[in-house]
Amino acid sequence: MLALDAMKLEEEANRHLDELLEQQVDRAATASWQSGAPRNFWSDDDVETTALALQALLRLRPDHESVPRIVNWLLLERGGAGWYAGKDTSAVISAALRLEGPAEETG
């Protein structure tokens, strides 16, 4: 989807995004995708799959209603300072960098 969008094939990219959204596991407070691979399997896992789907969603439909629930799911999957593997952490951070909005100050 990201490659199609980069090639200015917006209609085709959005069609694939619609197909992806149909596979979303949607719950009240979270949303994610299942990779189909065993949990924590190196070559494919739910965290990386969900983070990559979030990247596509943020690129094509940044105001989609699922975005906050996807972010919530990713944060709940974090263990300590990161996720299961470096590649998971990298995918999540890459998606997070695409999030828009002002940082809230605490204090």
Short mmCIF file of C-alpha atoms in Angstrom, two decimals:
data_model
loop_
_atom_site.label_atom_id
_atom_site.label_comp_id
_atom_site.label_asym_id
_atom_site.label_seq_id
_atom_site.Cartn_x
_atom_site.Cartn_y
_atom_site.Cartn_z
CA MET A 1 0.00 0.00 0.00
CA LEU A 2 2.77 2.41 0.86
CA ALA A 3 4.54 1.63 -2.42
CA LEU A 4 1.30 2.06 -4.38
CA ASP A 5 0.69 5.39 -2.68
CA ALA A 6 4.26 6.49 -3.42
CA MET A 7 3.63 5.63 -7.09
CA LYS A 8 0.52 7.86 -7.00
CA LEU A 9 -1.79 4.83 -7.35
CA GLU A 10 -4.06 6.11 -4.60
CA GLU A 11 -7.20 4.24 -5.66
CA GLU A 12 -5.43 0.89 -5.70
CA ALA A 13 -3.67 1.63 -2.40
CA ASN A 14 -7.00 2.46 -0.76
CA ARG A 15 -8.59 -0.70 -2.15
CA HIS A 16 -5.86 -2.78 -0.51
CA LEU A 17 -6.25 -0.80 2.70
CA ASP A 18 -9.98 -1.60 2.71
CA GLU A 19 -9.09 -5.30 2.41
CA LEU A 20 -6.63 -4.95 5.28
CA LEU A 21 -9.20 -3.20 7.47
CA GLU A 22 -11.61 -6.10 6.92
CA GLN A 23 -9.07 -8.38 8.62
CA GLN A 24 -8.62 -6.13 11.64
CA VAL A 25 -9.27 -7.69 15.05
CA ASP A 26 -11.41 -4.95 16.55
CA ARG A 27 -12.22 -4.76 20.25
CA ALA A 28 -13.67 -2.00 22.41
CA ALA A 29 -10.32 -0.51 23.48
CA THR A 30 -7.87 -2.10 21.03
CA ALA A 31 -7.46 -3.03 17.40
CA SER A 32 -4.76 -5.17 15.78
CA TRP A 33 -3.97 -7.68 13.07
CA GLN A 34 -2.93 -11.29 13.42
CA SER A 35 -0.05 -12.44 11.29
CA GLY A 36 -1.00 -16.10 11.35
CA ALA A 37 2.49 -17.07 12.50
CA PRO A 38 3.23 -18.52 15.94
CA ARG A 39 3.54 -15.86 18.66
CA ASN A 40 7.00 -14.30 18.81
CA PHE A 41 8.11 -16.08 15.64
CA TRP A 42 11.05 -14.15 14.23
CA SER A 43 9.97 -13.78 10.61
CA ASP A 44 6.39 -12.71 11.24
CA ASP A 45 4.43 -11.61 14.29
CA ASP A 46 1.36 -9.65 15.35
CA VAL A 47 3.26 -6.62 16.69
CA GLU A 48 5.19 -6.02 13.51
CA THR A 49 2.13 -6.77 11.36
CA THR A 50 0.01 -4.29 13.34
CA ALA A 51 2.72 -1.62 13.30
CA LEU A 52 3.11 -1.91 9.53
CA ALA A 53 -0.66 -1.76 9.06
CA LEU A 54 -0.72 1.35 11.24
CA GLN A 55 1.93 2.95 9.04
CA ALA A 56 -0.22 2.36 5.95
CA LEU A 57 -3.34 3.63 7.71
CA LEU A 58 -1.57 6.78 8.90
CA ARG A 59 -0.32 7.45 5.39
CA LEU A 60 -3.65 6.90 3.62
CA ARG A 61 -6.27 7.70 6.28
CA PRO A 62 -4.62 9.41 9.24
CA ASP A 63 -7.94 10.33 10.87
CA HIS A 64 -9.35 6.78 10.77
CA GLU A 65 -11.30 5.85 13.90
CA SER A 66 -9.12 2.76 14.54
CA VAL A 67 -5.85 4.66 15.00
CA PRO A 68 -6.18 5.27 18.78
CA ARG A 69 -7.18 1.63 19.41
CA ILE A 70 -4.25 0.36 17.33
CA VAL A 71 -1.83 2.56 19.26
CA ASN A 72 -3.35 1.32 22.51
CA TRP A 73 -2.89 -2.33 21.47
CA LEU A 74 0.75 -1.71 20.51
CA LEU A 75 1.46 -0.02 23.84
CA LEU A 76 -0.17 -2.90 25.74
CA GLU A 77 2.09 -5.36 23.90
CA ARG A 78 5.25 -3.58 25.04
CA GLY A 79 7.36 -5.32 27.62
CA GLY A 80 9.64 -3.02 29.58
CA ALA A 81 11.54 -0.62 27.35
CA GLY A 82 10.55 -2.26 24.08
CA TRP A 83 8.81 -5.08 22.31
CA TYR A 84 9.82 -8.72 21.85
CA ALA A 85 12.46 -8.10 19.19
CA GLY A 86 14.33 -5.14 17.85
CA LYS A 87 12.46 -5.39 14.57
CA ASP A 88 9.15 -5.08 16.44
CA THR A 89 10.41 -2.04 18.33
CA SER A 90 11.67 -0.52 15.08
CA ALA A 91 8.33 -1.05 13.31
CA VAL A 92 6.37 0.46 16.21
CA ILE A 93 8.67 3.48 16.51
CA SER A 94 8.52 4.01 12.75
CA ALA A 95 4.71 4.03 12.94
CA ALA A 96 4.75 6.30 16.00
CA LEU A 97 6.86 8.85 14.15
CA ARG A 98 4.02 9.16 11.64
CA LEU A 99 1.50 10.09 14.34
CA GLU A 100 0.54 13.73 14.22
CA GLY A 101 -0.46 16.06 16.96
CA PRO A 102 1.15 18.24 19.58
CA ALA A 103 2.97 16.69 22.46
CA GLU A 104 1.16 17.24 25.73
CA GLU A 105 3.09 18.75 28.57
CA THR A 106 2.93 17.15 31.97
CA GLY A 107 3.70 18.74 35.14
#
